[in-house]
């Protein structure tokens, strides 16, 4: 059975094609800027302009025809309304044209399920989901993926991107900040904001902007200290969630998890507590259509499909709103 997954929650329009557990294609086109940030209407326009090309490219990579597709899956939550609606329109168009079922899936849940698919030994992990808009520590308890800790203000990636934009690096800023951080080992004390199981980043952002403006600090030192501080905060709450839930597997997800220093800190924490750390390849950490295809597939196998008359998308739907009936 061949599934085509459509990811369109934010800056990325991605198409994943899978044949059962084999990935046939993972193609995407992401909105980027040299300066400034993401403007929702520009993202929507990007997805409208690019979707046909990304689908054509994915079919070529997979070496199949559109008529070979048996199931369409798309991300229907959470994200920007305009972006989600493009994904849904494309899914509906092909579902009707090919007369095949469509399944709307929750993006954050897809980050977790793709890890379980990629790593058969990763059975019941705690997910550290660190992306632009989302920062959540998620684990399965009682038929739901529960959020054990999360950001109380912005996502960790958006915070990094805001600082990068402030110092003129453009979007996305994460990889550029990582490069600068590698040039320093000089830690400057920054606020450390962990509240129980939750974190927040706004105060740290204000603090480093001031430090940057004062010209008293090297930008490499600020970037290094930023990473050390906010990644330590994430690792602390993740470890607490693992202890609380008595789980000994950690799975990483989200674009910020591409960061090698964050991966290293997670590995050290897992080694110290005798746990396993699973890190998907970057192409699956960032927003991608493969994870959407896979979650659609397992929901479909459990008997689910999205009815045309109940079609909708949910910009603010939470991870723990979803009934995990397939597990
Ligand atoms: P979501 O919809 O899940 O919130 P997203 O739209 O933010 O995801 P992702 O592709 O998961 O998209 O993540 C993008 C974020 O990852 C950006 O904020 C980017 O700066 C950050 N990022 C990418 N690579 C790195 C890196 N090496 N270090 C730190 N941050 C990174
Ligand atoms: Fe994501």
mmCIF file of N, CA and C and ligand atoms in Angstrom, residues 107 111 129 131 287 291, ligand 2:
data_model
loop_
_atom_site.group_PDB
_atom_site.id
_atom_site.type_symbol
_atom_site.label_atom_id
_atom_site.label_comp_id
_atom_site.label_asym_id
_atom_site.label_seq_id
_atom_site.Cartn_x
_atom_site.Cartn_y
_atom_site.Cartn_z
ATOM 1 N N UNK A 107 0.231 16.952 13.567
ATOM 2 C CA UNK A 107 1.647 17.095 13.253
ATOM 3 C C UNK A 107 2.575 16.638 14.393
ATOM 4 N N UNK A 111 5.484 13.426 14.705
ATOM 5 C CA UNK A 111 6.903 13.441 15.080
ATOM 6 C C UNK A 111 7.224 12.251 15.979
ATOM 7 N N UNK A 129 10.283 17.324 21.830
ATOM 8 C CA UNK A 129 9.858 17.926 20.562
ATOM 9 C C UNK A 129 10.256 19.401 20.599
ATOM 10 N N UNK A 131 10.954 22.385 18.180
ATOM 11 C CA UNK A 131 10.924 22.940 16.821
ATOM 12 C C UNK A 131 10.795 24.446 16.902
ATOM 13 N N UNK A 287 10.293 19.441 9.700
ATOM 14 C CA UNK A 287 8.961 19.157 9.181
ATOM 15 C C UNK A 287 9.086 18.412 7.860
ATOM 16 N N UNK A 291 6.556 11.623 7.878
ATOM 17 C CA UNK A 291 5.913 11.321 9.175
ATOM 18 C C UNK A 291 4.392 11.476 9.070
HETATM 19 FE FE1 LIG B 2 7.357 19.959 13.322
#
